[in-house]
Short mmCIF file of C-alpha atoms in Angstrom, two decimals:
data_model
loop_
_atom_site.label_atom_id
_atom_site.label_comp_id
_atom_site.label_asym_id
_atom_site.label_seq_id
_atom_site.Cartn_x
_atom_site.Cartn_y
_atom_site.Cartn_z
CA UNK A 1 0.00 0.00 0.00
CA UNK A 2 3.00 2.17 1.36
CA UNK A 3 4.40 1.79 -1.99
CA UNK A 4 0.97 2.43 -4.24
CA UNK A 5 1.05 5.33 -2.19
CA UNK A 6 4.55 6.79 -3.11
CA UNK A 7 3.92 5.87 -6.72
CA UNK A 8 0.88 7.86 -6.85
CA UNK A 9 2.85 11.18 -5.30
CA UNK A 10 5.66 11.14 -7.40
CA UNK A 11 3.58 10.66 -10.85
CA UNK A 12 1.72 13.54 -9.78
CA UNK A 13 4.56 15.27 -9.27
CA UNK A 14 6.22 14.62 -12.43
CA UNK A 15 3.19 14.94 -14.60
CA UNK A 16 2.30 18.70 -13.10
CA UNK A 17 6.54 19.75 -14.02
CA UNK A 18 4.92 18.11 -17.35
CA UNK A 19 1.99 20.02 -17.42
CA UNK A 20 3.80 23.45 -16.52
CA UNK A 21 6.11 23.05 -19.16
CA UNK A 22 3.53 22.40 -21.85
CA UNK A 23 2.04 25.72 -20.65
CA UNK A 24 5.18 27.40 -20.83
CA UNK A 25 4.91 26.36 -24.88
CA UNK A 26 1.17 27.07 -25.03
CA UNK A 27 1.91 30.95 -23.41
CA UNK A 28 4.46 31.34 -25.58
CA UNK A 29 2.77 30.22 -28.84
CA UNK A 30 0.13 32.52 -27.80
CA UNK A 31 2.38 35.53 -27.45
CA UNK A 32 4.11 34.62 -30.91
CA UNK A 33 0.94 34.99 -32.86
CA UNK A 34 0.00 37.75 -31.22
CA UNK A 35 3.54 39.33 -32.39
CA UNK A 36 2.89 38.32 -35.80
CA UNK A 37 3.89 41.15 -38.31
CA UNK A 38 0.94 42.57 -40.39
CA UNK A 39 0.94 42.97 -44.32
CA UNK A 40 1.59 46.33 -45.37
CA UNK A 41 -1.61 47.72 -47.24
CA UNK A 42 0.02 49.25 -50.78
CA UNK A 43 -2.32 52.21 -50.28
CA UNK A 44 -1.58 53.39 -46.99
CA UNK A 45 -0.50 56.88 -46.27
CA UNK A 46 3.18 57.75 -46.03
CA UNK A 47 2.45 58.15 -41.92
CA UNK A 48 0.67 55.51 -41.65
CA UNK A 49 2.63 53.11 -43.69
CA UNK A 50 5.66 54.38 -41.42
CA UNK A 51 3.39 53.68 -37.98
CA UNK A 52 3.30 50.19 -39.56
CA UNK A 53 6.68 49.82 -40.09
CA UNK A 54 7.74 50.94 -36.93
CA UNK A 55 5.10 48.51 -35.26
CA UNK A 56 6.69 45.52 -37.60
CA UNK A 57 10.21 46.28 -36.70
CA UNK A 58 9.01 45.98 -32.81
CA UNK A 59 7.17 42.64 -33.46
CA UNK A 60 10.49 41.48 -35.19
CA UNK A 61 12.34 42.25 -32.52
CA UNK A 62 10.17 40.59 -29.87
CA UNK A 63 9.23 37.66 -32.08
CA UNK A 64 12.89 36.72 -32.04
CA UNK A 65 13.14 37.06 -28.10
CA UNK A 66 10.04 34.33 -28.00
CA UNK A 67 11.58 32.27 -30.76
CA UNK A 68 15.02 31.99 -28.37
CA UNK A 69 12.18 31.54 -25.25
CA UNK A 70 10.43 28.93 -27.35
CA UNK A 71 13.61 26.74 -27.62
CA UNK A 72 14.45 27.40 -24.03
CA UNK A 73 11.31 25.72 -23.43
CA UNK A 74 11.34 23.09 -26.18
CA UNK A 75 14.83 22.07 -24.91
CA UNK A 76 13.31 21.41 -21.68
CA UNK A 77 10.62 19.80 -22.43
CA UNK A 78 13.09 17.12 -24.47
CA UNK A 79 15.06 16.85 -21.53
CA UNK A 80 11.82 16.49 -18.73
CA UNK A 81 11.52 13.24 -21.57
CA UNK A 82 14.68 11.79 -21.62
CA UNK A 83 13.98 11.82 -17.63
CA UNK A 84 11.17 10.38 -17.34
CA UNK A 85 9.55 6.86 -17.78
CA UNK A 86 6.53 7.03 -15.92
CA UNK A 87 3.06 7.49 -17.36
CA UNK A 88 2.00 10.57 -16.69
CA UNK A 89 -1.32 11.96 -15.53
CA UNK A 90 -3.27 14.09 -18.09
CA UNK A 91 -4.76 17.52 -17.00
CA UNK A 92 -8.30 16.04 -16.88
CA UNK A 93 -6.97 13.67 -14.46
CA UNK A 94 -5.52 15.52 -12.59
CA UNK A 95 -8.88 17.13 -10.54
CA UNK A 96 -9.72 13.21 -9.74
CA UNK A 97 -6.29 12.01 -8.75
CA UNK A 98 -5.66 14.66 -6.38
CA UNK A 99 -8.63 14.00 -4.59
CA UNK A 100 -7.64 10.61 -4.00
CA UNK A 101 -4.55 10.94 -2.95
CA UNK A 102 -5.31 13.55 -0.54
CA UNK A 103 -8.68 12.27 0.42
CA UNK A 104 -7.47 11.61 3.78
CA UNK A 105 -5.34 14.40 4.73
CA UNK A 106 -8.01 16.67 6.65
CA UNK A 107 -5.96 19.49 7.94
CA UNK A 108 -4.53 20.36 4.35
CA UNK A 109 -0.54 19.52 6.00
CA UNK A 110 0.13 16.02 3.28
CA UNK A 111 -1.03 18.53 0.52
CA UNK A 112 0.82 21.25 1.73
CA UNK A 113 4.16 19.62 1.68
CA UNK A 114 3.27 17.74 -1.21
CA UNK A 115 2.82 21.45 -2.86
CA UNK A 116 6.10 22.70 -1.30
CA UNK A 117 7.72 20.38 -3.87
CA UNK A 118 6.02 22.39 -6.68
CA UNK A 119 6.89 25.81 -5.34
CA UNK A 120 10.63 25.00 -4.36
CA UNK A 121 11.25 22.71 -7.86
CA UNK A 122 14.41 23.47 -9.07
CA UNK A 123 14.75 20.74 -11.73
CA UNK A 124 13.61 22.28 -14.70
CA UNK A 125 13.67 26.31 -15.51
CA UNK A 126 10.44 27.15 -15.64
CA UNK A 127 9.52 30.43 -18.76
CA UNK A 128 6.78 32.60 -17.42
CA UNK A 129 7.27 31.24 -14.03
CA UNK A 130 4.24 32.62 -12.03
CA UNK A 131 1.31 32.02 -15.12
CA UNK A 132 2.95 28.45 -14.65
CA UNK A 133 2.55 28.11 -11.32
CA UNK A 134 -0.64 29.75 -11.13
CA UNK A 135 -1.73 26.92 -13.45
CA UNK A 136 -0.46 24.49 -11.48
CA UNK A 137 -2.05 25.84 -8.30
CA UNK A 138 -5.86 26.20 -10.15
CA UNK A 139 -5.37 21.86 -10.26
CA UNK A 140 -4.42 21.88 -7.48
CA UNK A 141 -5.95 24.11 -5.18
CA UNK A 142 -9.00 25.36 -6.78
CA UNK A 143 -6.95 28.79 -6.68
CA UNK A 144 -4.70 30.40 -8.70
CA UNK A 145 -2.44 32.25 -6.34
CA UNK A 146 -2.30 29.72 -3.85
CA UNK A 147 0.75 28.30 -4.79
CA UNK A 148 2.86 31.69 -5.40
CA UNK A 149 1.52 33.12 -1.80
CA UNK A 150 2.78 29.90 -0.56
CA UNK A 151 6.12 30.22 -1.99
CA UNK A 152 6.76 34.19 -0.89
CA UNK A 153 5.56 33.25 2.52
CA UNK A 154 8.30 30.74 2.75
CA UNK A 155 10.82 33.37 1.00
CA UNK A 156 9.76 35.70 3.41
CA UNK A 157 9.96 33.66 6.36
CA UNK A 158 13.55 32.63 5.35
CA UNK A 159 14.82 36.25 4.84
CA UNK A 160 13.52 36.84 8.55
CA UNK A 161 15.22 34.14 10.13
CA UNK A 162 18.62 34.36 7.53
CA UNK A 163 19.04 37.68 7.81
CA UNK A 164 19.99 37.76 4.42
CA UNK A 165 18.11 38.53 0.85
CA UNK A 166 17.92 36.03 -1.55
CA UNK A 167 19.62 35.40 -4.00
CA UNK A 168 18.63 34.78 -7.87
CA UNK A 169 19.74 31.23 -7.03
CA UNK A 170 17.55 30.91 -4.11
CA UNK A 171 14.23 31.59 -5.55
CA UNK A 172 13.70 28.07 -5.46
CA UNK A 173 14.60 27.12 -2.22
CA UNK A 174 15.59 23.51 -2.93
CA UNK A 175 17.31 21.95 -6.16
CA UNK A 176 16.33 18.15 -4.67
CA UNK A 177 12.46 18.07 -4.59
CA UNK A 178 12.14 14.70 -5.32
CA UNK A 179 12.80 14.19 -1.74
CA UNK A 180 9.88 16.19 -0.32
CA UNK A 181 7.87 14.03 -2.65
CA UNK A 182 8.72 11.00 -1.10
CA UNK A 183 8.47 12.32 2.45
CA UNK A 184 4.54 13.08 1.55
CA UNK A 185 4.05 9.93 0.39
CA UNK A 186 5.36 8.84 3.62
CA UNK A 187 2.86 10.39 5.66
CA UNK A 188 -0.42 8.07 5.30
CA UNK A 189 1.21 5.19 5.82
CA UNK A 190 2.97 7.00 9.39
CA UNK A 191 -0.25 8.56 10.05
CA UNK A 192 -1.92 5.25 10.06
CA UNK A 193 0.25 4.46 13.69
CA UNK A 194 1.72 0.81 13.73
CA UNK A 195 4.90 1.43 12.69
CA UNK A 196 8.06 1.54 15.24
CA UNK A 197 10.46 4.64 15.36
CA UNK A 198 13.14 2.35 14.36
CA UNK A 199 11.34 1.18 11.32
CA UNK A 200 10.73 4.75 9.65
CA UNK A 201 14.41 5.23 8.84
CA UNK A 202 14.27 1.80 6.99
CA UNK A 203 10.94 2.61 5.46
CA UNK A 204 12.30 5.74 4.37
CA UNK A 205 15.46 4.65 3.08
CA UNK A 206 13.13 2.07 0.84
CA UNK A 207 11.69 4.84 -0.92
CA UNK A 208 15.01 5.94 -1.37
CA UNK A 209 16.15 2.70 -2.70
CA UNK A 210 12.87 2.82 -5.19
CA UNK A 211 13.78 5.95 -6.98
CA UNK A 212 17.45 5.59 -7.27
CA UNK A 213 17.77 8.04 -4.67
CA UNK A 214 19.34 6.23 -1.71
CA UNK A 215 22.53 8.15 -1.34
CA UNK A 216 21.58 11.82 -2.54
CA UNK A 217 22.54 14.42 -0.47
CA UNK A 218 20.72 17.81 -0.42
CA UNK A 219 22.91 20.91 0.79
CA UNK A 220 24.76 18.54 3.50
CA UNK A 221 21.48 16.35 4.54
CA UNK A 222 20.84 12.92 3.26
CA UNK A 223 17.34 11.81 2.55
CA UNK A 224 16.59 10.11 5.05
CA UNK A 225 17.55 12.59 7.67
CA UNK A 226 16.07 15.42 5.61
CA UNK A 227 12.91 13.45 5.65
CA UNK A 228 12.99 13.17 9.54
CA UNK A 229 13.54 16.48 10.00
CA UNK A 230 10.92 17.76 7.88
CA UNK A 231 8.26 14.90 9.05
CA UNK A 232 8.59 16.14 12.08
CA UNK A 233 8.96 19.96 11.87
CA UNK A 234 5.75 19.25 9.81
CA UNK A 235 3.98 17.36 12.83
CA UNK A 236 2.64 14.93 10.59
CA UNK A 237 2.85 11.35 10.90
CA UNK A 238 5.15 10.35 13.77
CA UNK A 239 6.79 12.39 15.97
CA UNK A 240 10.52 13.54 17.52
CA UNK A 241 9.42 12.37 21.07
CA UNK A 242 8.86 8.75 19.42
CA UNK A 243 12.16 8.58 18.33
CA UNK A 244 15.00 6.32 21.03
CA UNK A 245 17.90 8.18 21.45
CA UNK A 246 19.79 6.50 18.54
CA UNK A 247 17.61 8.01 16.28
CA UNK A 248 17.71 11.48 17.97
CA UNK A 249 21.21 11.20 17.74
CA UNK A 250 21.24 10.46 14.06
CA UNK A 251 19.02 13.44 13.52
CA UNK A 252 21.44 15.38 15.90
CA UNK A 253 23.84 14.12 13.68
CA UNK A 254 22.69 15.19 10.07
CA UNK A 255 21.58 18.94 11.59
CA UNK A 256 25.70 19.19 12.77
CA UNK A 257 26.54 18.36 8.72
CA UNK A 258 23.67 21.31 7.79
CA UNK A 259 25.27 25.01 7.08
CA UNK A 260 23.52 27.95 8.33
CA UNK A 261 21.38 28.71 5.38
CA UNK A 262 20.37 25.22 5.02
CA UNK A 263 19.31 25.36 8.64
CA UNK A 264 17.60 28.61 7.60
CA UNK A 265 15.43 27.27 4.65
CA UNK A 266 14.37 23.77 6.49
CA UNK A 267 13.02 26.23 9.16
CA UNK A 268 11.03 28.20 6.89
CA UNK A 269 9.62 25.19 5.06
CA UNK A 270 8.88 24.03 9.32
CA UNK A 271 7.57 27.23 10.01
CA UNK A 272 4.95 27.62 6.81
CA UNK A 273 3.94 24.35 7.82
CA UNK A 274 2.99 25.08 10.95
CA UNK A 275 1.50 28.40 9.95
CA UNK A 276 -1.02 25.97 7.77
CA UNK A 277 -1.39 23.61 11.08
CA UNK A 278 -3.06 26.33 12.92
CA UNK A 279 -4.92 26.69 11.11
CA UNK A 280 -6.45 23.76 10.25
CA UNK A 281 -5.77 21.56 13.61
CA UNK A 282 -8.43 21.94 16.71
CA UNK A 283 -6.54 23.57 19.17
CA UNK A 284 -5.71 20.93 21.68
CA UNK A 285 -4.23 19.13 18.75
CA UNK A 286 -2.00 22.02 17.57
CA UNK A 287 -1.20 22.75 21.69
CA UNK A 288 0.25 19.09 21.77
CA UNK A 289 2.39 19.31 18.01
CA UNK A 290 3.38 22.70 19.20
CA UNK A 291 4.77 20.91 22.49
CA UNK A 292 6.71 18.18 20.28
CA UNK A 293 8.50 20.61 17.76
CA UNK A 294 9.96 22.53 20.48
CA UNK A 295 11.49 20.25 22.15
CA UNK A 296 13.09 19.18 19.32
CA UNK A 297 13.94 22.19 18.44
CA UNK A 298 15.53 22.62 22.04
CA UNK A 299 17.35 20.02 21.71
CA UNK A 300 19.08 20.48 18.37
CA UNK A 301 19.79 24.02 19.67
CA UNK A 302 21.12 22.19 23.00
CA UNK A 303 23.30 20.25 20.70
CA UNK A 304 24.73 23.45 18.60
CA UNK A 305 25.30 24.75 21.82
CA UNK A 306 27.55 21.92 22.80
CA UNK A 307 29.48 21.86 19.46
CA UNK A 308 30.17 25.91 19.62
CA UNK A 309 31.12 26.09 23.26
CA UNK A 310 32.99 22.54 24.21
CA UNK A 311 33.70 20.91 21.36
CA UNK A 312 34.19 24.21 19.69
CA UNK A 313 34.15 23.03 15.78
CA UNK A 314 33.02 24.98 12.90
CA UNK A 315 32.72 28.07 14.97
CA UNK A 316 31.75 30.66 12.61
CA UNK A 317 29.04 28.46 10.68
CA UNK A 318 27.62 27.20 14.00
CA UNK A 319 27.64 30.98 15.46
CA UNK A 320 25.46 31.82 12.04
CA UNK A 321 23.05 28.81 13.50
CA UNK A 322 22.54 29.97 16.72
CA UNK A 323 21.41 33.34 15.31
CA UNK A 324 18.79 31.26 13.07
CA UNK A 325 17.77 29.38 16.15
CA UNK A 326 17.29 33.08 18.19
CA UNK A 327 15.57 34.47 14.88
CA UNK A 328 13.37 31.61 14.84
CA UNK A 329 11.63 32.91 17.92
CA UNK A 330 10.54 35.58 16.93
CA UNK A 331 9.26 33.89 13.94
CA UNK A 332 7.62 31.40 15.82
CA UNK A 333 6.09 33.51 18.40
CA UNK A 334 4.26 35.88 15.29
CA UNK A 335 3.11 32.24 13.89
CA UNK A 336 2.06 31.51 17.50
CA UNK A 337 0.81 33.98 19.20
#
């Protein structure tokens, strides 16, 4: 089932970065006949045949920007191809398949991560990025800015505990979305209860396995400690206060290997998360996650403490994380409060 499951997620996935790039094309078909010269009529004044002119020779020159956009767009489209062997969703399927993927997920959090992947995609370059994504949110979401507010909430929420503007680079927050993909799939199957702490790192890892993506690493985290983290800064499925203290120490262990700005945009993914939890959760619910992220979040502060002050390694980079960690309060008390 676990499996069905994670199929289902990552064929959606793949056949909306599909979907948006066939729009891309579409849009830019669209503004290419719309920039197509017009005849000359032989009879036309000597102003008005120059007005024409003049408008021809700025249709020229825009025509050949789309034409260089078009093959952008063409190019990617071969290369989404070459990638890809599964059979993709069309866009009438779409409406159907999301609601049965997501037909359990009744505070909106599986779909929410699930839509991070879309926002943060950095796989493919997207032409007209926001009428893309706008698309991609109306299958989604019923709502055509859904998806964009999403992503500058997250920007925003980053800049606020980074300190820092983004960069052109960062727009998309992660290169490696594949692995938020699989994390959502995880979550039914966690949510269902049954399964031991020490069995979500192998069940994890198998998804890993399935996709070829065992051993990738994303900005210093591996996917299976990525997908811990972010399972439970979501408070979805199981949570940090489940773990034994191997696996806290293995999570302890992948934060150490994160740098500061990593740190900074796993936080901001957390704390969007939990802006959507509060959403959506009855309040005794949200009281009780609430309770559960911070004390994991005390403790992996604890534990940058410990490597700053005693053990005294990677001082400036773990300085830059404690100023996250004291940034994130304010953050969380604005989400909170």
């Amino acid at each position: 089932m676990t499996n069905e499951i994670s199929t289902k997620h990552i064929r959606l996935f793949k056949s909306l970065q599909y979907l948006r790039l066939q729009y891309s094309m579409y849009l830019v078909d669209e503004d290419l006949r719309k920039n197509q010269p017009t005849i000359a009529d032989q009879e036309e004044g000597f102003f008005k045949s120059l007005g024409s002119a003049i408008k021809n020779e700025f249709k020229y020159n825009k025509t050949n920007k789309l034409l260089v956009v078009k093959n952008r767009i063409d190019a990617e489209i071969k290369r989404f191809i070459s990638n890809t062997n599964e059979v993709l969703y069309s866009g009438n399927q779409i409406s159907s398949i999301v609601s049965e993927i997501f037909k359990n997920d009744i505070y909106y959090l599986e779909k929410t991560i699930f839509s991070t992947s879309i926002v943060l995609d950095g796989e493919y370059n997207y032409e007209y990025e926001k009428e893309t994504l706008n698309y991609i949110s109306m299958l989604l979401w019923n709502k055509n800015d859904h998806l964009l507010n999403m992503r500058n909430s997250i920007e925003n929420i980053y800049k606020d505990l980074a300190k820092q503007p983004l960069s052109t680079n960062q727009k998309l927050l992660l290169g490696g979305t594949t692995a938020l993909v699989l994390l959502t799939a995880t979550v039914p199957a966690l949510a269902i209860g049954g399964l031991s702490a020490s069995g979500i790192t192998g069940g994890l890892a198998g998804f890993g396995t399935a996709v070829g993506l065992g051993g990738t690493m994303i900005e210093g985290v591996g996917l299976i400690a990525l997908a811990e983290l972010l399972l439970d800064g979501a408070i979805i499925g199981f949570t940090y206060a489940l773990l034994d203290n191997h696996n806290k120490n293995e999570v302890k262990k992948s934060f150490r290997k994160m740098n500061y700005n990593a740190v900074a945009k796993m936080l901001a993914i957390r704390c969007y998360v939990m802006y959507v939890a509060k959403q959506t959760m009855p309040p005794n619910v949200f009281k009780e996650k609430t309770s559960e992220l911070l004390q994991m979040l005390q403790d992996l502060k604890s534990d940058t403490d410990y490597v700053l002050l005693v053990e005294r390694q990677n001082i400036e980079e773990n300085k830059k994380k404690i100023r996250v960690f004291h940034n994130l309060d304010d953050e969380l008390a604005k989400i909170l409060c």
